[in-house]
PDB file of C-alpha atoms in Angstrom:
ATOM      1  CA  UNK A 162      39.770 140.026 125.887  1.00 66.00           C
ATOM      2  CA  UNK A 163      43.041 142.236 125.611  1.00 79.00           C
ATOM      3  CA  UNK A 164      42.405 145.257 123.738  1.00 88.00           C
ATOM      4  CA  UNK A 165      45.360 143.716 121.089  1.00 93.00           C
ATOM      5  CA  UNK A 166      46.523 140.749 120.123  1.00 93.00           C
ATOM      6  CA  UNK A 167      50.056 139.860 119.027  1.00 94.00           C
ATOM      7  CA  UNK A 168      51.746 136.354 118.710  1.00 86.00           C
ATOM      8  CA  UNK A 169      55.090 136.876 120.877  1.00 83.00           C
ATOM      9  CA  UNK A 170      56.775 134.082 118.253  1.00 86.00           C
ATOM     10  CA  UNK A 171      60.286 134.036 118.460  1.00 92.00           C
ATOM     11  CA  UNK A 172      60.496 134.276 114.372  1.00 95.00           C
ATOM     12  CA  UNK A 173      63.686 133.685 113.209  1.00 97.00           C
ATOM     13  CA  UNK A 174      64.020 134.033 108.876  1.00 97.00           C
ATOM     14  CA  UNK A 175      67.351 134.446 106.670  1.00 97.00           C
ATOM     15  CA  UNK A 176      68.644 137.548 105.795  1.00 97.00           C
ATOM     16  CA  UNK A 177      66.662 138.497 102.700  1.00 97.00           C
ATOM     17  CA  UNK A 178      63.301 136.964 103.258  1.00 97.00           C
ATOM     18  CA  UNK A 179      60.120 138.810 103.638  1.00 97.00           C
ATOM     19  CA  UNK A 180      58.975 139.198 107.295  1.00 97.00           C
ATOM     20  CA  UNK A 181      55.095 139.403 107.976  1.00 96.00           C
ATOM     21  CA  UNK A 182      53.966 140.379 111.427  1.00 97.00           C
ATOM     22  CA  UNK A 183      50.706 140.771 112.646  1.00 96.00           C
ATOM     23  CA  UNK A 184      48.383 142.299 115.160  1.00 96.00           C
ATOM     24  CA  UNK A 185      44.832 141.883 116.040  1.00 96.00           C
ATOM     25  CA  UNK A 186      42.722 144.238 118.177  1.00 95.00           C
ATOM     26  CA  UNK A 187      39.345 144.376 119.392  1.00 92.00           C
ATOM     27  CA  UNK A 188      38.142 147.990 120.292  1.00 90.00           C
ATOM     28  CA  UNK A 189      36.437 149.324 116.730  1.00 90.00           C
ATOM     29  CA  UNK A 190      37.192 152.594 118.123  1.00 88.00           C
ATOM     30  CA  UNK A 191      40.928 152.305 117.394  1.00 91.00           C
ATOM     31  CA  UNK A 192      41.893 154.588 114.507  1.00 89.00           C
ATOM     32  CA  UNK A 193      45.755 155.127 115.194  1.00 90.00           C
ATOM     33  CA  UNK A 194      48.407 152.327 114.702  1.00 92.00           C
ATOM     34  CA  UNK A 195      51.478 151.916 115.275  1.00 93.00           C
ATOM     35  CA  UNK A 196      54.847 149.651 115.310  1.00 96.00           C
ATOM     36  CA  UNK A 197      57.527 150.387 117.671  1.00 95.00           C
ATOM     37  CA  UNK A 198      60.808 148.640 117.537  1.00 97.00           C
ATOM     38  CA  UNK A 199      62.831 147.668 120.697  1.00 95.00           C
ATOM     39  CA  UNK A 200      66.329 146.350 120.473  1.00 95.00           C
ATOM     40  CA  UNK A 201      67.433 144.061 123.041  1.00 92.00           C
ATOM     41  CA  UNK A 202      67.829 146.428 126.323  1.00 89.00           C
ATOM     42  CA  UNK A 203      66.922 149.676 125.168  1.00 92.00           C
ATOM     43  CA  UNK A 204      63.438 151.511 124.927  1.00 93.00           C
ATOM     44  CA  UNK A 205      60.592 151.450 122.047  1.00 95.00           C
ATOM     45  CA  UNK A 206      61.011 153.584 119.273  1.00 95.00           C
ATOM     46  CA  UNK A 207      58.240 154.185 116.425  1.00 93.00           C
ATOM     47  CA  UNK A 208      59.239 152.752 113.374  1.00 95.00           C
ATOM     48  CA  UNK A 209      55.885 152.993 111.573  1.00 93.00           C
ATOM     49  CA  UNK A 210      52.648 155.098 111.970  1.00 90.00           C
ATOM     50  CA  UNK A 211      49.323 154.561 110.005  1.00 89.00           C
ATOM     51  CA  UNK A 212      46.160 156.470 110.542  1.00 86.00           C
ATOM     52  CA  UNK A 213      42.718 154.539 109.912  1.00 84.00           C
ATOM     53  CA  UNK A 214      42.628 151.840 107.206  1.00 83.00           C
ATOM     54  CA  UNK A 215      45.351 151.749 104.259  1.00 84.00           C
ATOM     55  CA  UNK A 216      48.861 150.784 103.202  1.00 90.00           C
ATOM     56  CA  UNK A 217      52.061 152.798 104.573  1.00 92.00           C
ATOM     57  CA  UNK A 218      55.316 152.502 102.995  1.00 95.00           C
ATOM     58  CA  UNK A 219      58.484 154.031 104.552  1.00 94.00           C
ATOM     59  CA  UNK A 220      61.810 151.939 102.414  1.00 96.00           C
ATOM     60  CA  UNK A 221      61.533 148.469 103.461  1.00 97.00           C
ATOM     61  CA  UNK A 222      58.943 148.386 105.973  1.00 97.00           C
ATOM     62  CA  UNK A 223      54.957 148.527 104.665  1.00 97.00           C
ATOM     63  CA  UNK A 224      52.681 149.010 107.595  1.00 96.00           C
ATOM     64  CA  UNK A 225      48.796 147.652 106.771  1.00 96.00           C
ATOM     65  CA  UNK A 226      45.541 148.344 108.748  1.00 95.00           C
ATOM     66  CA  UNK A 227      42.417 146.363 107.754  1.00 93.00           C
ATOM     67  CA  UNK A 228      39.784 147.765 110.078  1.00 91.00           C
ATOM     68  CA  UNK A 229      37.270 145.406 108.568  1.00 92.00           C
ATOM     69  CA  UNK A 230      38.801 142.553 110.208  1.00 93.00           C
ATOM     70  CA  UNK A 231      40.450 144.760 112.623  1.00 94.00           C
ATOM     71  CA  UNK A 232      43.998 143.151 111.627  1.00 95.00           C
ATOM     72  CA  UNK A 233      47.198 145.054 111.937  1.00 95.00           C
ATOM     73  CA  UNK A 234      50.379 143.941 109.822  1.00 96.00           C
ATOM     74  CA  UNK A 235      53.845 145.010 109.335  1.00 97.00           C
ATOM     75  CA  UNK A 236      56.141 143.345 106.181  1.00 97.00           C
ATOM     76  CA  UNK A 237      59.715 143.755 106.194  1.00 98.00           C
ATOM     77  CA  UNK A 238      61.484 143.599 102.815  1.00 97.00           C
ATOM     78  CA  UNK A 239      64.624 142.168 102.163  1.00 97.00           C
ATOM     79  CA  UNK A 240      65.076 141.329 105.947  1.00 97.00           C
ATOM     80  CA  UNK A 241      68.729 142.852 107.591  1.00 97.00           C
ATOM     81  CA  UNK A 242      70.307 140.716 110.331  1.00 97.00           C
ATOM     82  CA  UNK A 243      70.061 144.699 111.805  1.00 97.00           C
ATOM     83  CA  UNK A 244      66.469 144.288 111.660  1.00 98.00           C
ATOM     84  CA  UNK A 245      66.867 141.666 114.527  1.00 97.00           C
ATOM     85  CA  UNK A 246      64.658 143.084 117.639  1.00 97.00           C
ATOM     86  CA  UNK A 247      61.240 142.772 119.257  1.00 95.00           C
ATOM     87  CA  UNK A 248      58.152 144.665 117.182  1.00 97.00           C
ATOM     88  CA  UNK A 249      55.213 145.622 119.084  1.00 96.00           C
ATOM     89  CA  UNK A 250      52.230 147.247 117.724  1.00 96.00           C
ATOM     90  CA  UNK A 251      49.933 149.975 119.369  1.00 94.00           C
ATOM     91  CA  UNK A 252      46.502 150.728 119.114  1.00 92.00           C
ATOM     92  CA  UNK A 253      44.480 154.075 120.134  1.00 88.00           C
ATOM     93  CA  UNK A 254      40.950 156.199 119.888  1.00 85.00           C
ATOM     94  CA  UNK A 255      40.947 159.075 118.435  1.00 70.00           C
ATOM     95  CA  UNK A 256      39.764 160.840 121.435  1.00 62.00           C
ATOM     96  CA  UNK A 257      41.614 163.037 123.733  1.00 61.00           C
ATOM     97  CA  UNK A 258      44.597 162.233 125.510  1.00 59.00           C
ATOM     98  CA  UNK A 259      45.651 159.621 123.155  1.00 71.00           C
ATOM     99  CA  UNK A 260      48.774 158.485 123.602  1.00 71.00           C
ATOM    100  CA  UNK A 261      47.481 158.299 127.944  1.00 72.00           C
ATOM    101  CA  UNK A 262      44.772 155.582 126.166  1.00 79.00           C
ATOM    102  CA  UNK A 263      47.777 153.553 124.116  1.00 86.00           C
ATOM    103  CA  UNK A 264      47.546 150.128 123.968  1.00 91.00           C
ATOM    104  CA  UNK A 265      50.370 148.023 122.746  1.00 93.00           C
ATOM    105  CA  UNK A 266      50.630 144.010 121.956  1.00 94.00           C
ATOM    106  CA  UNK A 267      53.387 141.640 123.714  1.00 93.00           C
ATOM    107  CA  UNK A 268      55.561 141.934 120.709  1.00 94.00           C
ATOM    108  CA  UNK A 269      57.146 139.651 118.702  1.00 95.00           C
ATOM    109  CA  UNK A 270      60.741 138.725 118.756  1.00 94.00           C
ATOM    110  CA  UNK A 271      62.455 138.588 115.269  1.00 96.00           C
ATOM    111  CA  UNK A 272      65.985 137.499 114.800  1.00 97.00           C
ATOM    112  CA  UNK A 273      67.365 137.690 111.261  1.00 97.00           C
ATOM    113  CA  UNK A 274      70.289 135.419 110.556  1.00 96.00           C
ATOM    114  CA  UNK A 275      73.183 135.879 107.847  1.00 95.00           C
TER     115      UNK A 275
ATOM    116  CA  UNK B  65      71.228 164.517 122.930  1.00 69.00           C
ATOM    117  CA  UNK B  66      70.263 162.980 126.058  1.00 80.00           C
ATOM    118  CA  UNK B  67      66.406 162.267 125.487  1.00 93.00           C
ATOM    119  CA  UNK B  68      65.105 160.903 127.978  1.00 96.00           C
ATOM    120  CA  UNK B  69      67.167 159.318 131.248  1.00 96.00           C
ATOM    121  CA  UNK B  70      66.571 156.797 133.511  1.00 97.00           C
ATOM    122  CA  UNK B  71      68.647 155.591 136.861  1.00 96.00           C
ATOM    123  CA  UNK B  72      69.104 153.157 137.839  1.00 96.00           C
ATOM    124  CA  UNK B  73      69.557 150.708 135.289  1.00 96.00           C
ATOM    125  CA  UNK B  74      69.235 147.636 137.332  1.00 96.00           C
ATOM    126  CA  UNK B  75      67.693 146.780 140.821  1.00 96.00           C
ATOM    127  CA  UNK B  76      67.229 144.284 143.449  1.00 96.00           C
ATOM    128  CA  UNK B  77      65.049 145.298 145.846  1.00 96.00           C
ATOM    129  CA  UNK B  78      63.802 143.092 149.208  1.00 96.00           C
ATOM    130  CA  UNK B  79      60.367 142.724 149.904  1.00 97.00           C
ATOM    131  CA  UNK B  80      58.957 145.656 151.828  1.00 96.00           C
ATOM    132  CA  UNK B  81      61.640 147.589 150.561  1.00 96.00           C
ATOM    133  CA  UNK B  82      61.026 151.129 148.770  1.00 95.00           C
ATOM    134  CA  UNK B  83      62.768 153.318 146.515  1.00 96.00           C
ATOM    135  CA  UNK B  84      62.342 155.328 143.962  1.00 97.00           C
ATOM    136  CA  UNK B  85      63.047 155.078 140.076  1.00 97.00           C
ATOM    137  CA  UNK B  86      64.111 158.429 138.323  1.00 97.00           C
ATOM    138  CA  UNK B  87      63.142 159.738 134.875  1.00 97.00           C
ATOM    139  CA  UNK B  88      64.315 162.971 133.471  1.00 97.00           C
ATOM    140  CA  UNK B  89      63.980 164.338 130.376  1.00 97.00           C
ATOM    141  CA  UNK B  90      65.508 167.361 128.167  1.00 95.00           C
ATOM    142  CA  UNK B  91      63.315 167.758 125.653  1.00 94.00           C
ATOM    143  CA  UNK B  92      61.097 170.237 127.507  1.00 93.00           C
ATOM    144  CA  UNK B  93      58.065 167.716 126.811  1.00 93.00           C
ATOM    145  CA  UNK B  94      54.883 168.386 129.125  1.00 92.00           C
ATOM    146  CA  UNK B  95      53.772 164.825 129.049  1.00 93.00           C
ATOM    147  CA  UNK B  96      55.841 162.406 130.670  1.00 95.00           C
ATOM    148  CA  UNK B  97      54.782 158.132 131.648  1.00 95.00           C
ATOM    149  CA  UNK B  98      55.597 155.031 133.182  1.00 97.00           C
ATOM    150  CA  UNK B  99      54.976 151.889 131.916  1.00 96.00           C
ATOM    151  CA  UNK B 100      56.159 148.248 133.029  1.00 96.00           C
ATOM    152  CA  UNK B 101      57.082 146.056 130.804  1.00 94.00           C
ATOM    153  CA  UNK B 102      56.433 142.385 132.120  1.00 92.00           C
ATOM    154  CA  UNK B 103      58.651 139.182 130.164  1.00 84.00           C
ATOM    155  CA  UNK B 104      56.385 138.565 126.837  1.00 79.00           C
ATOM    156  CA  UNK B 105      54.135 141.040 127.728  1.00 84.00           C
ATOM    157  CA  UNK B 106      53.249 144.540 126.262  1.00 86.00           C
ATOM    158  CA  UNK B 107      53.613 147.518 128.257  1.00 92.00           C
ATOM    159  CA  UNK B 108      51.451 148.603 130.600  1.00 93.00           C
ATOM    160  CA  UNK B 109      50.705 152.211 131.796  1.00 93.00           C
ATOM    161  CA  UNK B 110      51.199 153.069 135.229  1.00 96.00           C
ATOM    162  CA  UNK B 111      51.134 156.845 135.171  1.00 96.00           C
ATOM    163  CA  UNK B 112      51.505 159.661 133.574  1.00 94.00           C
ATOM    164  CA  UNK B 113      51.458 163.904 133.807  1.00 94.00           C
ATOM    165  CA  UNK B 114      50.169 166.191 131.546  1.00 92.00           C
ATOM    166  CA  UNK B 115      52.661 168.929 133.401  1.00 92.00           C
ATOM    167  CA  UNK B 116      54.078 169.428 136.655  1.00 92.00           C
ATOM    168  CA  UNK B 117      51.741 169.584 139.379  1.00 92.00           C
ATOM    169  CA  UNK B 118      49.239 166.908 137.490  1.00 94.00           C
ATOM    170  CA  UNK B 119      49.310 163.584 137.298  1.00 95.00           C
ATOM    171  CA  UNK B 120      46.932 160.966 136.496  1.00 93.00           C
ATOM    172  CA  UNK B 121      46.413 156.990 136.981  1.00 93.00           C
ATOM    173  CA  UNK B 122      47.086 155.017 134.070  1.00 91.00           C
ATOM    174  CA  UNK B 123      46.404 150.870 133.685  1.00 89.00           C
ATOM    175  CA  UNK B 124      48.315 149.685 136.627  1.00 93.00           C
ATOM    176  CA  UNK B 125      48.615 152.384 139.416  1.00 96.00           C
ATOM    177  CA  UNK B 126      48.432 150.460 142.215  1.00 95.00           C
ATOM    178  CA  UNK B 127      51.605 149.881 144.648  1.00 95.00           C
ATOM    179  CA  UNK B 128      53.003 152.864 142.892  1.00 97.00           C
ATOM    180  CA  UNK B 129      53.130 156.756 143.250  1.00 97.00           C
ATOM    181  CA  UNK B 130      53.913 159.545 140.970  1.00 97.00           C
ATOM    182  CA  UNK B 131      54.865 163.430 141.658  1.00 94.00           C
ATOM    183  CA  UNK B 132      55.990 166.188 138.646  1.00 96.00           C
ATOM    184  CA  UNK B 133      57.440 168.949 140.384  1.00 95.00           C
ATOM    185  CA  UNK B 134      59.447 170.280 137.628  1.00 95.00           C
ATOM    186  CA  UNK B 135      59.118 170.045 133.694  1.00 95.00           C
ATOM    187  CA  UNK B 136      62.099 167.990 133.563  1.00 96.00           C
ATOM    188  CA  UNK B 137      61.826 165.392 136.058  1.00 97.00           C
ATOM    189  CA  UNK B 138      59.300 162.733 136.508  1.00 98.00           C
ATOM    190  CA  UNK B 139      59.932 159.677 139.846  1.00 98.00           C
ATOM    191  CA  UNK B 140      57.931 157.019 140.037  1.00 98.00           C
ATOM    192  CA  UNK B 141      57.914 155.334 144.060  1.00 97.00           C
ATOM    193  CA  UNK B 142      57.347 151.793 144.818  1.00 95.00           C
ATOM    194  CA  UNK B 143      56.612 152.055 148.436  1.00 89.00           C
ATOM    195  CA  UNK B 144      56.207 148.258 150.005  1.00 93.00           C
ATOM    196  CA  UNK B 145      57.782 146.312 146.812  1.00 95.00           C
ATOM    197  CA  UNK B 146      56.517 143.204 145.985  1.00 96.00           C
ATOM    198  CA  UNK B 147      56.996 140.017 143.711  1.00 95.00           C
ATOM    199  CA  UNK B 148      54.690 141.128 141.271  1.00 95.00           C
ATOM    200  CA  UNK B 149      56.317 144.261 140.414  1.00 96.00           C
ATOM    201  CA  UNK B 150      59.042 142.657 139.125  1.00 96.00           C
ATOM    202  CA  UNK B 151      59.284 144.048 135.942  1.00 96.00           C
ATOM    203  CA  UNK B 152      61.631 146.259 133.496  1.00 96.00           C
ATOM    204  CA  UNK B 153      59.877 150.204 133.906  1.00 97.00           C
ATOM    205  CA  UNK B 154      60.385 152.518 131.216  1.00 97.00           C
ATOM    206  CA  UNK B 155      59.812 156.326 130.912  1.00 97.00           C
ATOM    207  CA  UNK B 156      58.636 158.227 128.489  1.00 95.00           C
ATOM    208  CA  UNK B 157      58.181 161.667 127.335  1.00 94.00           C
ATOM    209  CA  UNK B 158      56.162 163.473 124.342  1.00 92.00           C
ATOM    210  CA  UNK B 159      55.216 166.634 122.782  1.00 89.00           C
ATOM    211  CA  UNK B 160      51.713 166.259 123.214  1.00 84.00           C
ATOM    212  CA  UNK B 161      49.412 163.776 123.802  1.00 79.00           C
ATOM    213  CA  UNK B 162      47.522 163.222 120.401  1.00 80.00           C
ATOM    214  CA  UNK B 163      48.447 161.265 117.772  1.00 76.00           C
ATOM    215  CA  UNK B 164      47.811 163.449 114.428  1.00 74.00           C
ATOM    216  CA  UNK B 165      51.363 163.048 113.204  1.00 74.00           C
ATOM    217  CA  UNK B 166      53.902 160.660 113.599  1.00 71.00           C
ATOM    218  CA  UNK B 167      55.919 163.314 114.996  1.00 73.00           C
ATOM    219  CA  UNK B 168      53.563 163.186 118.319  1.00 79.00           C
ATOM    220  CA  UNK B 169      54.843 160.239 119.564  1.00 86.00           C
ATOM    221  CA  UNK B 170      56.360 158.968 122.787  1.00 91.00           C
ATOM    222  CA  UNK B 171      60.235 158.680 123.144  1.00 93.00           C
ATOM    223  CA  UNK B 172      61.288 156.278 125.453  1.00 95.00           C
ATOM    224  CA  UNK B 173      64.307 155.869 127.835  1.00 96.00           C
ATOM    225  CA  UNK B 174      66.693 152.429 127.924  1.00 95.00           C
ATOM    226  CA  UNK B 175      64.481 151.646 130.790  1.00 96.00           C
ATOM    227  CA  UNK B 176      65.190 149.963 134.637  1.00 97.00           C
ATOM    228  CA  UNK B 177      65.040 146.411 135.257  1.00 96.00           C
ATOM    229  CA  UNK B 178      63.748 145.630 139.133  1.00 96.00           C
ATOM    230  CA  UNK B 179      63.637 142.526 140.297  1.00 96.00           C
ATOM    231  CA  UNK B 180      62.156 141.980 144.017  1.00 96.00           C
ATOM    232  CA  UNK B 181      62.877 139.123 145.972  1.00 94.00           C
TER     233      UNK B 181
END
């Protein structure tokens, strides 16, 4: 079993629509999470970072951790045809060395259409 | 601001062949890593260095070597290439290597895509 889960899609929505993507993982261990956002050719960069369980809000993106059912999500407000890229999320212990024990899903290609 | 620098950006490499993939970065960041990124995959760590002189396995070591002789620079050496490490690599360099802020992250380069045939 991968240590997380994430459905690779493509998703393709209109510009405006609400975007939901999601993550599962299966270490119970995990308490960081994060979404990293890679445009076509060019390296990750974090777009969202949530400690343990709870909401994050930064503008249009909301970033939600439900440890219960050890489900990760990410909504996208108002969708941007600039929001088009690949989203992968990330999973680690709070132990040591974290980022060396990072584990990140396939991602999941978005393209946002005008 | 540079960040962080890979060369080259594309490669074909034989089977058997070597070479070497180059990372450097100008952030003065200790901690430095490779990943591989496979098609619909996530990425993978290969390596990474907690400073020069030190190094340490990651995920996916194998058919790959590491060395950090200066702060700045960080190779990564595919001796006897193969198929399977056909890939797009990526560097990556950060501050530290806990998470406690969202400012501790890792800041990636554009990456290098290999293909081995």
């Amino acid at each position: 079993q991968k240590e997380v889960e994430q459905d690779p899609g493509p998703l393709s929505v209109p510009e405006g629509a609400i975007v939901s993507l999601n993550c599962t993982y299966s270490n119970s261990a995990f308490q960081y999470f994060m979404w990293y956002r890679q445009y076509s050719r060019k390296g990750p960069e974090l777009l969202m970072y949530t400690y343990s369980s709870g909401n994050k809000e930064d503008g249009r993106f909301t970033a939600q951790v439900d440890k219960s059912s050890k489900y990760i999500s990410l909504f996208i407000r108002d969708s941007q045809p600039s929001d088009s890229a690949t989203y992968l999320c990330a999973s680690a212990a709070n132990r040591g060395s974290t980022l060396g024990r990072l584990y990140f899903g396939r991602g999941t290609q978005l393209t946002v259409w005008p | 601001n540079a960040g962080v620098t890979q060369t080259p950006k594309f490669r074909i490499l034989k089977i058997g062949q070597s070479m070497t993939l180059q990372c450097t970065q100008d952030m003065n960041h200790n901690y430095m890593y490779w990943y591989r990124q496979d098609p619909g995959m996530g990425l993978k760590l290969i390596y990474y260095s907690v400073g020069a002189g030190i190094t340490d396995k990651g995920e996916v070591p194998n058919g790959y070597n590491v060395s950090r002789s200066t702060t700045e620079d960080f190779p990564l050496r595919l001796e006897l290439a193969a198929p399977s490490q056909t890939s797009v690599y990526f560097c990556a360099s950060s501050y530290s290597m806990t998470l406690k802020s969202a400012n501790e992250k890792l800041f990636f380069g554009s990456g290098t895509q290999l293909s081995v045939l």
